[in-house]
Amino acid sequence: MEPVLSRWHIRPAALDDAAAIAAVHAQSWRETYPGIVPDAYLASLDAARLLPDRCEVLKRGETLCFVAVVEGRVVGFADGGASRDAAPVHDGELHALYLLAACHGAGIGRALLLTMAEALRRQGYRAMHAWAIRENLPARQFYAAMGATAGAEQAFELGGTLLHEIHYGWPALARLPAPIQTGNPS
């Protein structure tokens, strides 16, 4: 199904969205990381295996989660909450923002990021950060275009391969524009 990208909306995720979120997570990684993340790791990504963790996250409600919906289908999601860093400079964190490749360029990623930033701000967070794998140039360019500043780099192991990620920070959530919740029907 090719989504009608001019008609989309962002809403809080519900437990019923867990399977769709897990499917977007797996598919977006397979679309984004070939040649960056080990092929065996990407092949092992399976929505059914990701589903229990996603259900648990949604049930606990400790993180915020929003979904992007096109024609009734979840095509992306963002989740976030308190920073997971040991000594955070930014108190809030965009833990994940995943969007199917067919939906890139429609403003949906921007809407997800700004919706998360606004939700964090309303919960009392002052700043937000995210991590992007160094070789994921589209994500890095997107964060920079959204006003984030690149900072420290750290290494991590995934599937037996050493990767590097770059820290991106938004020091003042109050300075980000208001989120857009729907696409403009054409």
PDB file of C-alpha atoms in Angstrom:
ATOM      1  CA  MET A   1       0.000   0.000   0.000  1.00  0.00           C
ATOM      2  CA  GLU A   2       1.513   3.330  -1.062  1.00  0.00           C
ATOM      3  CA  PRO A   3       0.507   5.907   1.585  1.00  0.00           C
ATOM      4  CA  VAL A   4      -1.129   9.178   0.636  1.00  0.00           C
ATOM      5  CA  LEU A   5       1.545  11.357   2.190  1.00  0.00           C
ATOM      6  CA  SER A   6      -0.448  14.562   2.113  1.00  0.00           C
ATOM      7  CA  ARG A   7      -2.884  13.083   4.650  1.00  0.00           C
ATOM      8  CA  TRP A   8      -1.305  12.052   7.903  1.00  0.00           C
ATOM      9  CA  HIS A   9      -1.698  12.759  11.593  1.00  0.00           C
ATOM     10  CA  ILE A  10       0.243  12.359  14.810  1.00  0.00           C
ATOM     11  CA  ARG A  11      -1.378  10.976  17.949  1.00  0.00           C
ATOM     12  CA  PRO A  12      -0.362   9.413  21.264  1.00  0.00           C
ATOM     13  CA  ALA A  13       0.368   5.708  20.929  1.00  0.00           C
ATOM     14  CA  ALA A  14      -1.940   3.158  22.520  1.00  0.00           C
ATOM     15  CA  LEU A  15      -1.217  -0.407  23.560  1.00  0.00           C
ATOM     16  CA  ASP A  16      -3.098  -1.527  20.428  1.00  0.00           C
ATOM     17  CA  ASP A  17      -0.351   0.152  18.368  1.00  0.00           C
ATOM     18  CA  ALA A  18       2.418  -2.065  19.771  1.00  0.00           C
ATOM     19  CA  ALA A  19       2.512  -4.527  16.856  1.00  0.00           C
ATOM     20  CA  ALA A  20       2.529  -1.734  14.257  1.00  0.00           C
ATOM     21  CA  ILE A  21       5.273   0.120  16.141  1.00  0.00           C
ATOM     22  CA  ALA A  22       7.381  -3.053  16.296  1.00  0.00           C
ATOM     23  CA  ALA A  23       6.874  -3.570  12.550  1.00  0.00           C
ATOM     24  CA  VAL A  24       7.928   0.029  11.771  1.00  0.00           C
ATOM     25  CA  HIS A  25      10.970  -0.379  14.021  1.00  0.00           C
ATOM     26  CA  ALA A  26      12.132  -3.534  12.227  1.00  0.00           C
ATOM     27  CA  GLN A  27      11.383  -2.303   8.697  1.00  0.00           C
ATOM     28  CA  SER A  28      12.904   1.139   9.184  1.00  0.00           C
ATOM     29  CA  TRP A  29      16.148  -0.400  10.465  1.00  0.00           C
ATOM     30  CA  ARG A  30      16.294  -2.762   7.475  1.00  0.00           C
ATOM     31  CA  GLU A  31      15.726   0.239   5.164  1.00  0.00           C
ATOM     32  CA  THR A  32      18.160   2.602   6.900  1.00  0.00           C
ATOM     33  CA  TYR A  33      21.142   0.565   8.010  1.00  0.00           C
ATOM     34  CA  PRO A  34      22.298  -1.819   5.230  1.00  0.00           C
ATOM     35  CA  GLY A  35      26.053  -1.497   4.938  1.00  0.00           C
ATOM     36  CA  ILE A  36      26.202   0.208   8.349  1.00  0.00           C
ATOM     37  CA  VAL A  37      24.816  -2.363  10.776  1.00  0.00           C
ATOM     38  CA  PRO A  38      25.826  -6.013  10.299  1.00  0.00           C
ATOM     39  CA  ASP A  39      23.570  -7.835   7.810  1.00  0.00           C
ATOM     40  CA  ALA A  40      23.007 -10.679  10.276  1.00  0.00           C
ATOM     41  CA  TYR A  41      21.697  -8.229  12.864  1.00  0.00           C
ATOM     42  CA  LEU A  42      19.333  -6.618  10.360  1.00  0.00           C
ATOM     43  CA  ALA A  43      18.116 -10.034   9.207  1.00  0.00           C
ATOM     44  CA  SER A  44      17.392 -10.964  12.824  1.00  0.00           C
ATOM     45  CA  LEU A  45      15.152  -7.943  13.373  1.00  0.00           C
ATOM     46  CA  ASP A  46      11.651  -9.266  13.551  1.00  0.00           C
ATOM     47  CA  ALA A  47       8.517  -7.430  14.606  1.00  0.00           C
ATOM     48  CA  ALA A  48       7.303 -10.463  16.574  1.00  0.00           C
ATOM     49  CA  ARG A  49      10.530 -10.480  18.614  1.00  0.00           C
ATOM     50  CA  LEU A  50      10.322  -6.715  19.221  1.00  0.00           C
ATOM     51  CA  LEU A  51       6.645  -6.833  20.219  1.00  0.00           C
ATOM     52  CA  PRO A  52       6.978  -7.957  23.878  1.00  0.00           C
ATOM     53  CA  ASP A  53       9.400  -5.130  24.692  1.00  0.00           C
ATOM     54  CA  ARG A  54       7.212  -2.594  22.900  1.00  0.00           C
ATOM     55  CA  CYS A  55       4.124  -3.809  24.809  1.00  0.00           C
ATOM     56  CA  GLU A  56       6.000  -3.535  28.096  1.00  0.00           C
ATOM     57  CA  VAL A  57       7.153   0.016  27.337  1.00  0.00           C
ATOM     58  CA  LEU A  58       3.620   1.099  26.454  1.00  0.00           C
ATOM     59  CA  LYS A  59       2.108  -0.632  29.510  1.00  0.00           C
ATOM     60  CA  ARG A  60       4.591   0.953  31.930  1.00  0.00           C
ATOM     61  CA  GLY A  61       3.924   4.399  30.524  1.00  0.00           C
ATOM     62  CA  GLU A  62       7.320   5.682  31.703  1.00  0.00           C
ATOM     63  CA  THR A  63       8.115   7.041  28.265  1.00  0.00           C
ATOM     64  CA  LEU A  64       6.069   9.161  25.918  1.00  0.00           C
ATOM     65  CA  CYS A  65       5.215   7.592  22.585  1.00  0.00           C
ATOM     66  CA  PHE A  66       3.554   9.094  19.527  1.00  0.00           C
ATOM     67  CA  VAL A  67       2.651   7.477  16.230  1.00  0.00           C
ATOM     68  CA  ALA A  68       2.321   8.879  12.728  1.00  0.00           C
ATOM     69  CA  VAL A  69      -0.691   7.485  10.903  1.00  0.00           C
ATOM     70  CA  VAL A  70      -1.416   7.526   7.170  1.00  0.00           C
ATOM     71  CA  GLU A  71      -4.766   6.110   6.016  1.00  0.00           C
ATOM     72  CA  GLY A  72      -5.181   4.222   9.296  1.00  0.00           C
ATOM     73  CA  ARG A  73      -1.690   2.684   9.119  1.00  0.00           C
ATOM     74  CA  VAL A  74       1.142   3.476  11.546  1.00  0.00           C
ATOM     75  CA  VAL A  75       4.107   4.574   9.414  1.00  0.00           C
ATOM     76  CA  GLY A  76       6.360   6.017  12.100  1.00  0.00           C
ATOM     77  CA  PHE A  77       6.794   6.622  15.794  1.00  0.00           C
ATOM     78  CA  ALA A  78       8.811   8.573  18.314  1.00  0.00           C
ATOM     79  CA  ASP A  79       9.367   7.793  21.948  1.00  0.00           C
ATOM     80  CA  GLY A  80      11.208   9.657  24.632  1.00  0.00           C
ATOM     81  CA  GLY A  81      11.409  10.717  28.232  1.00  0.00           C
ATOM     82  CA  ALA A  82      14.092  11.264  30.798  1.00  0.00           C
ATOM     83  CA  SER A  83      17.662  11.182  29.566  1.00  0.00           C
ATOM     84  CA  ARG A  84      19.260   7.749  29.870  1.00  0.00           C
ATOM     85  CA  ASP A  85      22.768   9.248  30.061  1.00  0.00           C
ATOM     86  CA  ALA A  86      24.610   8.977  33.386  1.00  0.00           C
ATOM     87  CA  ALA A  87      25.357  12.698  33.682  1.00  0.00           C
ATOM     88  CA  PRO A  88      23.000  14.343  31.214  1.00  0.00           C
ATOM     89  CA  VAL A  89      23.538  17.853  29.942  1.00  0.00           C
ATOM     90  CA  HIS A  90      20.039  17.632  28.444  1.00  0.00           C
ATOM     91  CA  ASP A  91      17.383  16.355  30.858  1.00  0.00           C
ATOM     92  CA  GLY A  92      15.073  14.920  28.165  1.00  0.00           C
ATOM     93  CA  GLU A  93      15.853  12.443  25.424  1.00  0.00           C
ATOM     94  CA  LEU A  94      14.360  11.476  22.104  1.00  0.00           C
ATOM     95  CA  HIS A  95      14.923   7.738  22.556  1.00  0.00           C
ATOM     96  CA  ALA A  96      13.766   6.749  19.084  1.00  0.00           C
ATOM     97  CA  LEU A  97      12.299   8.259  15.936  1.00  0.00           C
ATOM     98  CA  TYR A  98      11.618   5.731  13.183  1.00  0.00           C
ATOM     99  CA  LEU A  99       9.763   6.374   9.944  1.00  0.00           C
ATOM    100  CA  LEU A 100       9.244   4.127   6.938  1.00  0.00           C
ATOM    101  CA  ALA A 101      11.407   5.219   4.001  1.00  0.00           C
ATOM    102  CA  ALA A 102       8.368   5.689   1.739  1.00  0.00           C
ATOM    103  CA  CYS A 103       7.237   8.457   4.097  1.00  0.00           C
ATOM    104  CA  HIS A 104      10.455  10.477   4.199  1.00  0.00           C
ATOM    105  CA  GLY A 105      10.204  14.051   3.004  1.00  0.00           C
ATOM    106  CA  ALA A 106       6.523  14.589   3.853  1.00  0.00           C
ATOM    107  CA  GLY A 107       7.102  16.477   7.119  1.00  0.00           C
ATOM    108  CA  ILE A 108       6.132  13.505   9.267  1.00  0.00           C
ATOM    109  CA  GLY A 109       9.545  13.122  10.931  1.00  0.00           C
ATOM    110  CA  ARG A 110       9.568  16.828  11.762  1.00  0.00           C
ATOM    111  CA  ALA A 111       6.070  16.549  13.240  1.00  0.00           C
ATOM    112  CA  LEU A 112       7.068  13.535  15.363  1.00  0.00           C
ATOM    113  CA  LEU A 113      10.180  15.302  16.678  1.00  0.00           C
ATOM    114  CA  LEU A 114       8.348  18.537  17.492  1.00  0.00           C
ATOM    115  CA  THR A 115       5.455  16.642  19.109  1.00  0.00           C
ATOM    116  CA  MET A 116       7.935  14.830  21.355  1.00  0.00           C
ATOM    117  CA  ALA A 117       9.754  18.052  22.200  1.00  0.00           C
ATOM    118  CA  GLU A 118       6.486  19.758  23.146  1.00  0.00           C
ATOM    119  CA  ALA A 119       5.345  16.796  25.262  1.00  0.00           C
ATOM    120  CA  LEU A 120       8.683  16.756  27.102  1.00  0.00           C
ATOM    121  CA  ARG A 121       8.481  20.512  27.643  1.00  0.00           C
ATOM    122  CA  ARG A 122       4.994  20.156  29.113  1.00  0.00           C
ATOM    123  CA  GLN A 123       6.354  17.551  31.531  1.00  0.00           C
ATOM    124  CA  GLY A 124       8.937  20.028  32.758  1.00  0.00           C
ATOM    125  CA  TYR A 125      11.979  19.054  30.705  1.00  0.00           C
ATOM    126  CA  ARG A 126      14.091  21.973  29.547  1.00  0.00           C
ATOM    127  CA  ALA A 127      16.306  20.370  26.912  1.00  0.00           C
ATOM    128  CA  MET A 128      16.387  17.270  24.721  1.00  0.00           C
ATOM    129  CA  HIS A 129      19.020  15.158  23.053  1.00  0.00           C
ATOM    130  CA  ALA A 130      19.258  12.205  20.686  1.00  0.00           C
ATOM    131  CA  TRP A 131      21.978   9.918  19.387  1.00  0.00           C
ATOM    132  CA  ALA A 132      22.556   9.145  15.693  1.00  0.00           C
ATOM    133  CA  ILE A 133      24.835   6.487  14.245  1.00  0.00           C
ATOM    134  CA  ARG A 134      27.721   8.349  12.604  1.00  0.00           C
ATOM    135  CA  GLU A 135      27.174   6.778   9.177  1.00  0.00           C
ATOM    136  CA  ASN A 136      23.447   7.613   9.190  1.00  0.00           C
ATOM    137  CA  LEU A 137      23.922  10.911   7.361  1.00  0.00           C
ATOM    138  CA  PRO A 138      20.199  11.518   6.685  1.00  0.00           C
ATOM    139  CA  ALA A 139      19.397  11.361  10.419  1.00  0.00           C
ATOM    140  CA  ARG A 140      22.339  13.593  11.261  1.00  0.00           C
ATOM    141  CA  GLN A 141      21.329  16.131   8.616  1.00  0.00           C
ATOM    142  CA  PHE A 142      17.725  16.005   9.837  1.00  0.00           C
ATOM    143  CA  TYR A 143      18.697  16.686  13.458  1.00  0.00           C
ATOM    144  CA  ALA A 144      20.943  19.558  12.373  1.00  0.00           C
ATOM    145  CA  ALA A 145      18.151  20.996  10.197  1.00  0.00           C
ATOM    146  CA  MET A 146      15.862  20.778  13.229  1.00  0.00           C
ATOM    147  CA  GLY A 147      18.272  22.989  15.178  1.00  0.00           C
ATOM    148  CA  ALA A 148      20.271  20.409  17.115  1.00  0.00           C
ATOM    149  CA  THR A 149      23.963  20.859  17.748  1.00  0.00           C
ATOM    150  CA  ALA A 150      26.323  17.918  17.262  1.00  0.00           C
ATOM    151  CA  GLY A 151      28.502  17.054  20.216  1.00  0.00           C
ATOM    152  CA  ALA A 152      30.329  14.127  21.701  1.00  0.00           C
ATOM    153  CA  GLU A 153      30.819  10.812  19.974  1.00  0.00           C
ATOM    154  CA  GLN A 154      30.729   7.419  21.641  1.00  0.00           C
ATOM    155  CA  ALA A 155      31.326   3.847  20.533  1.00  0.00           C
ATOM    156  CA  PHE A 156      29.027   0.902  21.083  1.00  0.00           C
ATOM    157  CA  GLU A 157      28.908  -2.705  19.946  1.00  0.00           C
ATOM    158  CA  LEU A 158      26.039  -4.090  17.910  1.00  0.00           C
ATOM    159  CA  GLY A 159      25.972  -7.552  16.399  1.00  0.00           C
ATOM    160  CA  GLY A 160      29.706  -7.963  16.940  1.00  0.00           C
ATOM    161  CA  THR A 161      30.574  -4.711  15.170  1.00  0.00           C
ATOM    162  CA  LEU A 162      31.901  -1.539  16.744  1.00  0.00           C
ATOM    163  CA  LEU A 163      29.795   1.460  15.727  1.00  0.00           C
ATOM    164  CA  HIS A 164      29.932   5.118  16.679  1.00  0.00           C
ATOM    165  CA  GLU A 165      27.104   7.461  17.471  1.00  0.00           C
ATOM    166  CA  ILE A 166      27.010  11.227  17.688  1.00  0.00           C
ATOM    167  CA  HIS A 167      25.162  13.219  20.321  1.00  0.00           C
ATOM    168  CA  TYR A 168      22.723  15.897  19.110  1.00  0.00           C
ATOM    169  CA  GLY A 169      21.227  18.380  21.540  1.00  0.00           C
ATOM    170  CA  TRP A 170      18.470  20.941  21.659  1.00  0.00           C
ATOM    171  CA  PRO A 171      19.377  23.110  24.673  1.00  0.00           C
ATOM    172  CA  ALA A 172      16.040  24.932  24.928  1.00  0.00           C
ATOM    173  CA  LEU A 173      12.818  23.074  24.154  1.00  0.00           C
ATOM    174  CA  ALA A 174      10.879  26.311  24.561  1.00  0.00           C
ATOM    175  CA  ARG A 175      12.613  27.691  21.445  1.00  0.00           C
ATOM    176  CA  LEU A 176      11.432  24.916  19.120  1.00  0.00           C
ATOM    177  CA  PRO A 177       8.373  25.645  16.969  1.00  0.00           C
ATOM    178  CA  ALA A 178       4.958  24.257  17.843  1.00  0.00           C
ATOM    179  CA  PRO A 179       4.268  20.793  16.462  1.00  0.00           C
ATOM    180  CA  ILE A 180       2.129  20.154  13.428  1.00  0.00           C
ATOM    181  CA  GLN A 181      -0.320  17.331  14.071  1.00  0.00           C
ATOM    182  CA  THR A 182      -1.680  16.679  10.569  1.00  0.00           C
ATOM    183  CA  GLY A 183      -0.601  16.764   6.969  1.00  0.00           C
ATOM    184  CA  ASN A 184      -2.263  19.200   4.617  1.00  0.00           C
ATOM    185  CA  PRO A 185      -4.790  17.471   2.384  1.00  0.00           C
ATOM    186  CA  SER A 186      -4.233  18.398  -1.246  1.00  0.00           C
TER     187      SER A 186
END
